[in-house]
Amino acid sequence: MYDLIVIGGGPAGLTAAIYAIRKRLNVLLISEDLGGKTNYHLDLPDMESYRIIRGVEIVNKFKAELEYLDFARLMEQVVKVEKVKSGFIVETEQGSILETRAVIVASGTHQEWLNVPGEMEYLSKGLCYSALSYAPLFIEKDTVVIGKDDLALRSAAELATVANHVHLVGPDSTVLQTPLGKKLAYAVNVTILSDYEVTRVEGNGYCNTVVVKNALGQEKKIKTDGTFVEKGLRPNSEMVRGLVELDGRGFIKVDAYSRTNTPGVFAAGDVTSIYAEQVLVAVGEGVKAALSAYDYLLPYL
């Protein structure tokens, strides 16, 4: 039996696992990959790396350490966590069944893809999924934000404070009636294309053009220095549905100590209902979850 199983290899999961190892817990991290959302970053043709402060440097150090400690990781996908008398059973899609006294769920979220030509080709090359992380880089540049809900509005609004122009493609009519939506409607450097959808992205090494089309079939090409897909985040929480309390969107509810409503189950990072989907926030939450789990496990050690 493990003392602790950490589900997820992103910033929160990696940090939690390394802290647990340093507390000399018998810990196993289970994830399909290591790095999580830090594997998707934004490269720009005219941007020097020293101008960018990235949480990825911290995450990469933890990632390298865990890659070396191969006994502490299992590269599989968790499909279910079940409460049993002795603790918990963690099942993977590949058939592994593992027993543990405590669990940290740090499985993160997944983005909705555009599923249009050019998307995979230009992913991370002028096309990215976190405007809130990169907005300060777009002073006096032209940008495109694609999405229909609050996340797209927030991203467009932050970019509008520094960018030369922002095209917001596909926002829902209801969010445009919010105070932030109305502000964007009156902003001189924002163009709202609510009745358009993206059909493809183009470029020459980097994405520099977004092609959109309206319901009448009219096509428009938008030149851009940076494009952000903000179609919303979906929590990877299905493996604990019914075991812990989720909010209306499926995010795991946690308290200030990263505890769920089920003793012995903790959660950290983007899969939880905390504010801000940022790498450094997830790193801190991973530390907190590991320390809380250690306190919970002390009577068993």
CSV table of C-alpha atoms in Angstrom, one decimal:
chain,number,residue,atom,x,y,z
A,1,MET,CA,0.0,0.0,0.0
A,2,TYR,CA,1.2,3.5,-0.8
A,3,ASP,CA,1.0,6.3,1.7
A,4,LEU,CA,0.0,8.7,-1.1
A,5,ILE,CA,-1.0,8.6,-4.7
A,6,VAL,CA,-0.9,11.9,-6.7
A,7,ILE,CA,-3.1,11.9,-9.8
A,8,GLY,CA,-1.8,14.3,-12.5
A,9,GLY,CA,1.7,15.3,-13.8
A,10,GLY,CA,1.2,19.0,-14.3
A,11,PRO,CA,2.5,21.9,-12.1
A,12,ALA,CA,0.4,21.0,-9.1
A,13,GLY,CA,0.9,17.2,-9.3
A,14,LEU,CA,4.6,17.4,-9.9
A,15,THR,CA,5.1,19.8,-7.0
A,16,ALA,CA,3.0,17.7,-4.6
A,17,ALA,CA,4.8,14.5,-5.5
A,18,ILE,CA,8.3,16.0,-5.0
A,19,TYR,CA,7.3,17.6,-1.7
A,20,ALA,CA,5.8,14.2,-0.6
A,21,ILE,CA,9.0,12.4,-1.6
A,22,ARG,CA,11.0,14.9,0.5
A,23,LYS,CA,8.7,14.2,3.4
A,24,ARG,CA,9.8,10.5,2.9
A,25,LEU,CA,6.3,9.3,2.1
A,26,ASN,CA,5.9,6.2,0.0
A,27,VAL,CA,4.3,8.2,-3.0
A,28,LEU,CA,3.4,7.4,-6.5
A,29,LEU,CA,2.5,9.9,-9.2
A,30,ILE,CA,0.2,8.6,-11.9
A,31,SER,CA,-0.2,10.6,-15.2
A,32,GLU,CA,-0.1,10.2,-18.9
A,33,ASP,CA,2.5,12.8,-19.2
A,34,LEU,CA,4.7,15.1,-17.2
A,35,GLY,CA,4.5,18.9,-17.4
A,36,GLY,CA,0.7,19.3,-18.0
A,37,LYS,CA,-0.2,22.7,-19.5
A,38,THR,CA,3.5,23.8,-19.4
A,39,ASN,CA,4.0,21.6,-22.4
A,40,TYR,CA,1.9,24.2,-24.3
A,41,HIS,CA,3.5,27.6,-24.4
A,42,LEU,CA,3.6,30.5,-26.8
A,43,ASP,CA,6.5,31.3,-29.1
A,44,LEU,CA,6.6,34.5,-31.0
A,45,PRO,CA,9.0,35.3,-33.9
A,46,ASP,CA,10.2,38.6,-32.3
A,47,MET,CA,10.2,37.8,-28.6
A,48,GLU,CA,13.3,37.1,-26.6
A,49,SER,CA,12.9,34.5,-23.9
A,50,TYR,CA,14.5,36.7,-21.3
A,51,ARG,CA,11.5,39.0,-21.5
A,52,ILE,CA,9.1,36.3,-20.4
A,53,ILE,CA,8.8,35.2,-16.8
A,54,ARG,CA,7.6,31.6,-16.9
A,55,GLY,CA,6.6,29.2,-14.2
A,56,VAL,CA,7.8,26.4,-16.5
A,57,GLU,CA,11.4,26.8,-15.3
A,58,ILE,CA,10.3,25.7,-11.8
A,59,VAL,CA,8.1,22.9,-13.1
A,60,ASN,CA,10.9,21.6,-15.3
A,61,LYS,CA,13.1,21.1,-12.3
A,62,PHE,CA,10.5,19.0,-10.5
A,63,LYS,CA,9.8,17.2,-13.8
A,64,ALA,CA,13.5,16.3,-14.3
A,65,GLU,CA,13.7,15.0,-10.7
A,66,LEU,CA,10.7,12.8,-11.1
A,67,GLU,CA,11.9,11.5,-14.4
A,68,TYR,CA,15.0,10.3,-12.6
A,69,LEU,CA,13.0,8.7,-9.8
A,70,ASP,CA,11.2,6.2,-12.1
A,71,PHE,CA,9.9,4.1,-9.1
A,72,ALA,CA,7.8,7.1,-8.1
A,73,ARG,CA,5.8,7.5,-11.3
A,74,LEU,CA,3.4,5.4,-13.4
A,75,MET,CA,2.6,6.7,-16.9
A,76,GLU,CA,-1.0,5.7,-17.1
A,77,GLN,CA,-4.5,7.3,-17.1
A,78,VAL,CA,-6.6,7.1,-13.9
A,79,VAL,CA,-10.2,6.3,-14.5
A,80,LYS,CA,-11.6,5.8,-11.0
A,81,VAL,CA,-10.9,6.4,-7.3
A,82,GLU,CA,-12.9,4.3,-4.9
A,83,LYS,CA,-13.1,4.5,-1.0
A,84,VAL,CA,-12.4,1.2,0.8
A,85,LYS,CA,-11.9,0.3,4.4
A,86,SER,CA,-8.1,0.6,4.4
A,87,GLY,CA,-8.0,3.8,2.3
A,88,PHE,CA,-8.6,4.1,-1.4
A,89,ILE,CA,-8.3,2.1,-4.6
A,90,VAL,CA,-7.0,3.9,-7.7
A,91,GLU,CA,-7.8,2.2,-11.0
A,92,THR,CA,-6.1,3.1,-14.4
A,93,GLU,CA,-7.3,2.6,-17.9
A,94,GLN,CA,-4.4,0.2,-18.5
A,95,GLY,CA,-5.7,-2.1,-15.8
A,96,SER,CA,-3.5,-1.2,-12.8
A,97,ILE,CA,-5.2,-1.4,-9.4
A,98,LEU,CA,-3.3,0.4,-6.6
A,99,GLU,CA,-4.1,0.9,-2.9
A,100,THR,CA,-3.2,4.0,-1.0
A,101,ARG,CA,-4.0,5.7,2.3
A,102,ALA,CA,-4.5,9.2,0.8
A,103,VAL,CA,-4.9,10.8,-2.7
A,104,ILE,CA,-4.1,14.1,-4.2
A,105,VAL,CA,-6.1,14.9,-7.3
A,106,ALA,CA,-4.2,17.3,-9.5
A,107,SER,CA,-5.5,16.1,-12.9
A,108,GLY,CA,-6.0,19.6,-14.3
A,109,THR,CA,-8.3,20.7,-17.1
A,110,HIS,CA,-8.5,20.3,-20.9
A,111,GLN,CA,-9.3,22.9,-23.5
A,112,GLU,CA,-11.9,22.6,-26.2
A,113,TRP,CA,-10.1,22.5,-29.5
A,114,LEU,CA,-11.0,24.5,-32.6
A,115,ASN,CA,-10.7,21.4,-34.8
A,116,VAL,CA,-9.9,23.5,-37.9
A,117,PRO,CA,-7.1,23.3,-40.5
A,118,GLY,CA,-3.8,24.8,-39.3
A,119,GLU,CA,-4.5,24.5,-35.6
A,120,MET,CA,-2.1,21.7,-34.7
A,121,GLU,CA,0.5,23.1,-37.1
A,122,TYR,CA,0.6,26.5,-35.4
A,123,LEU,CA,-0.1,25.4,-31.8
A,124,SER,CA,2.4,27.3,-29.6
A,125,LYS,CA,3.7,29.2,-32.7
A,126,GLY,CA,1.6,32.3,-32.5
A,127,LEU,CA,-1.5,30.3,-31.4
A,128,CYS,CA,-2.0,29.6,-27.7
A,129,TYR,CA,-4.6,28.9,-25.0
A,130,SER,CA,-3.8,31.4,-22.2
A,131,ALA,CA,-4.1,35.1,-23.1
A,132,LEU,CA,-4.0,36.0,-19.4
A,133,SER,CA,-0.5,34.6,-19.2
A,134,TYR,CA,0.9,36.4,-22.2
A,135,ALA,CA,-1.1,39.6,-22.5
A,136,PRO,CA,1.7,41.9,-21.3
A,137,LEU,CA,3.7,40.8,-24.4
A,138,PHE,CA,1.3,42.3,-26.8
A,139,ILE,CA,1.8,46.1,-26.3
A,140,GLU,CA,0.6,47.8,-29.5
A,141,LYS,CA,0.1,44.5,-31.4
A,142,ASP,CA,-2.9,43.0,-33.1
A,143,THR,CA,-4.5,40.0,-31.4
A,144,VAL,CA,-7.4,37.6,-31.9
A,145,VAL,CA,-9.4,35.9,-29.0
A,146,ILE,CA,-11.7,33.0,-29.9
A,147,GLY,CA,-14.4,32.0,-27.5
A,148,LYS,CA,-18.0,32.5,-26.3
A,149,ASP,CA,-18.0,32.7,-22.6
A,150,ASP,CA,-16.6,34.7,-19.6
A,151,LEU,CA,-13.1,33.5,-20.1
A,152,ALA,CA,-13.0,34.9,-23.7
A,153,LEU,CA,-14.3,38.2,-22.4
A,154,ARG,CA,-11.7,38.4,-19.6
A,155,SER,CA,-8.9,37.6,-22.1
A,156,ALA,CA,-10.1,40.2,-24.6
A,157,ALA,CA,-10.5,42.8,-21.9
A,158,GLU,CA,-7.0,42.3,-20.6
A,159,LEU,CA,-5.4,42.3,-24.1
A,160,ALA,CA,-7.4,45.5,-24.9
A,161,THR,CA,-5.5,47.4,-22.2
A,162,VAL,CA,-2.2,47.0,-24.0
A,163,ALA,CA,-2.9,45.8,-27.6
A,164,ASN,CA,-3.3,48.0,-30.7
A,165,HIS,CA,-6.4,46.0,-31.6
A,166,VAL,CA,-8.3,42.9,-30.4
A,167,HIS,CA,-10.7,40.9,-32.5
A,168,LEU,CA,-13.1,38.8,-30.4
A,169,VAL,CA,-14.6,36.0,-32.4
A,170,GLY,CA,-17.7,34.1,-31.4
A,171,PRO,CA,-18.9,35.5,-28.1
A,172,ASP,CA,-22.3,34.5,-26.9
A,173,SER,CA,-25.0,37.2,-26.9
A,174,THR,CA,-25.7,36.7,-23.2
A,175,VAL,CA,-22.1,37.4,-22.0
A,176,LEU,CA,-22.1,40.6,-24.2
A,177,GLN,CA,-24.9,41.9,-21.9
A,178,THR,CA,-22.6,41.8,-18.8
A,179,PRO,CA,-20.8,44.9,-17.6
A,180,LEU,CA,-17.5,43.6,-19.1
A,181,GLY,CA,-19.3,42.7,-22.4
A,182,LYS,CA,-20.7,46.2,-22.7
A,183,LYS,CA,-17.3,47.7,-21.9
A,184,LEU,CA,-15.8,45.8,-24.8
A,185,ALA,CA,-18.6,46.8,-27.1
A,186,TYR,CA,-17.7,50.5,-26.6
A,187,ALA,CA,-13.9,50.0,-26.7
A,188,VAL,CA,-12.4,51.7,-29.8
A,189,ASN,CA,-9.7,49.0,-30.2
A,190,VAL,CA,-12.0,46.0,-29.9
A,191,THR,CA,-14.0,44.4,-32.8
A,192,ILE,CA,-16.6,41.9,-31.8
A,193,LEU,CA,-17.5,39.3,-34.4
A,194,SER,CA,-20.3,37.4,-32.5
A,195,ASP,CA,-21.8,35.8,-35.6
A,196,TYR,CA,-18.6,34.5,-37.0
A,197,GLU,CA,-16.7,31.2,-36.5
A,198,VAL,CA,-13.1,30.2,-37.3
A,199,THR,CA,-12.7,28.1,-40.3
A,200,ARG,CA,-8.9,27.9,-40.5
A,201,VAL,CA,-5.6,29.5,-39.3
A,202,GLU,CA,-2.8,30.4,-41.6
A,203,GLY,CA,0.8,31.6,-41.3
A,204,ASN,CA,4.4,31.3,-42.4
A,205,GLY,CA,6.2,29.5,-39.6
A,206,TYR,CA,4.0,31.3,-37.1
A,207,CYS,CA,0.2,31.9,-37.1
A,208,ASN,CA,-0.4,35.4,-38.6
A,209,THR,CA,-3.9,35.0,-40.1
A,210,VAL,CA,-7.2,33.8,-38.7
A,211,VAL,CA,-9.9,33.0,-41.3
A,212,VAL,CA,-13.5,33.4,-40.1
A,213,LYS,CA,-16.9,32.9,-41.7
A,214,ASN,CA,-20.4,34.1,-40.8
A,215,ALA,CA,-23.8,32.3,-41.2
A,216,LEU,CA,-24.2,33.8,-44.7
A,217,GLY,CA,-20.9,32.2,-45.8
A,218,GLN,CA,-19.1,35.5,-46.0
A,219,GLU,CA,-15.4,35.0,-45.2
A,220,LYS,CA,-13.0,37.4,-43.6
A,221,LYS,CA,-9.2,37.2,-43.0
A,222,ILE,CA,-7.9,38.8,-39.8
A,223,LYS,CA,-4.2,39.6,-39.6
A,224,THR,CA,-2.8,39.0,-36.1
A,225,ASP,CA,0.4,39.0,-34.1
A,226,GLY,CA,-1.1,36.5,-31.6
A,227,THR,CA,-4.1,34.3,-31.4
A,228,PHE,CA,-5.7,32.9,-28.3
A,229,VAL,CA,-8.3,30.1,-28.1
A,230,GLU,CA,-10.4,30.7,-25.0
A,231,LYS,CA,-13.3,28.3,-25.5
A,232,GLY,CA,-13.4,27.3,-21.8
A,233,LEU,CA,-11.7,24.9,-19.5
A,234,ARG,CA,-13.2,21.5,-18.6
A,235,PRO,CA,-12.0,19.8,-15.4
A,236,ASN,CA,-10.6,16.3,-15.5
A,237,SER,CA,-12.6,15.2,-12.5
A,238,GLU,CA,-14.6,12.2,-13.7
A,239,MET,CA,-12.5,9.8,-11.7
A,240,VAL,CA,-13.7,11.2,-8.4
A,241,ARG,CA,-17.3,12.0,-9.4
A,242,GLY,CA,-19.5,10.6,-6.6
A,243,LEU,CA,-16.5,10.4,-4.2
A,244,VAL,CA,-16.0,14.2,-3.6
A,245,GLU,CA,-18.1,17.3,-3.9
A,246,LEU,CA,-17.9,19.1,-7.3
A,247,ASP,CA,-19.3,22.5,-8.2
A,248,GLY,CA,-21.8,23.1,-11.0
A,249,ARG,CA,-19.1,23.0,-13.6
A,250,GLY,CA,-17.5,19.8,-12.4
A,251,PHE,CA,-14.5,21.4,-10.5
A,252,ILE,CA,-13.5,19.9,-7.2
A,253,LYS,CA,-14.5,21.9,-4.1
A,254,VAL,CA,-11.6,22.3,-1.7
A,255,ASP,CA,-11.0,24.3,1.5
A,256,ALA,CA,-8.1,26.5,2.5
A,257,TYR,CA,-6.1,23.3,3.3
A,258,SER,CA,-6.7,21.7,-0.1
A,259,ARG,CA,-9.0,19.2,1.5
A,260,THR,CA,-12.1,17.8,-0.2
A,261,ASN,CA,-15.2,16.8,1.7
A,262,THR,CA,-13.9,13.2,1.8
A,263,PRO,CA,-11.2,12.7,4.5
A,264,GLY,CA,-8.0,11.5,2.9
A,265,VAL,CA,-8.7,13.0,-0.6
A,266,PHE,CA,-7.0,16.3,-1.4
A,267,ALA,CA,-7.0,18.3,-4.6
A,268,ALA,CA,-4.8,21.0,-6.1
A,269,GLY,CA,-4.4,23.1,-9.3
A,270,ASP,CA,-6.8,23.8,-12.1
A,271,VAL,CA,-9.1,20.8,-11.4
A,272,THR,CA,-10.2,22.6,-8.2
A,273,SER,CA,-12.6,25.5,-7.8
A,274,ILE,CA,-9.9,28.0,-6.7
A,275,TYR,CA,-9.3,31.3,-8.5
A,276,ALA,CA,-6.8,31.8,-11.4
A,277,GLU,CA,-5.6,29.1,-13.8
A,278,GLN,CA,-1.9,30.0,-13.6
A,279,VAL,CA,1.2,27.8,-13.4
A,280,LEU,CA,2.6,29.5,-10.3
A,281,VAL,CA,-0.7,29.3,-8.5
A,282,ALA,CA,-0.9,25.6,-9.3
A,283,VAL,CA,2.6,25.1,-7.9
A,284,GLY,CA,1.7,26.7,-4.6
A,285,GLU,CA,-1.5,24.7,-4.4
A,286,GLY,CA,0.5,21.5,-5.0
A,287,VAL,CA,2.8,22.4,-2.1
A,288,LYS,CA,-0.2,23.1,0.2
A,289,ALA,CA,-1.9,19.8,-0.8
A,290,ALA,CA,1.2,17.8,-0.1
A,291,LEU,CA,1.7,19.4,3.3
A,292,SER,CA,-2.0,18.8,4.2
A,293,ALA,CA,-1.8,15.2,3.1
A,294,TYR,CA,1.4,14.7,5.2
A,295,ASP,CA,-0.4,16.0,8.3
A,296,TYR,CA,-3.3,13.6,7.6
A,297,LEU,CA,-0.9,10.7,7.2
A,298,LEU,CA,1.2,11.4,10.3
A,299,PRO,CA,-0.8,9.0,12.6
A,300,TYR,CA,-0.1,6.2,10.1
A,301,LEU,CA,3.6,6.7,9.6
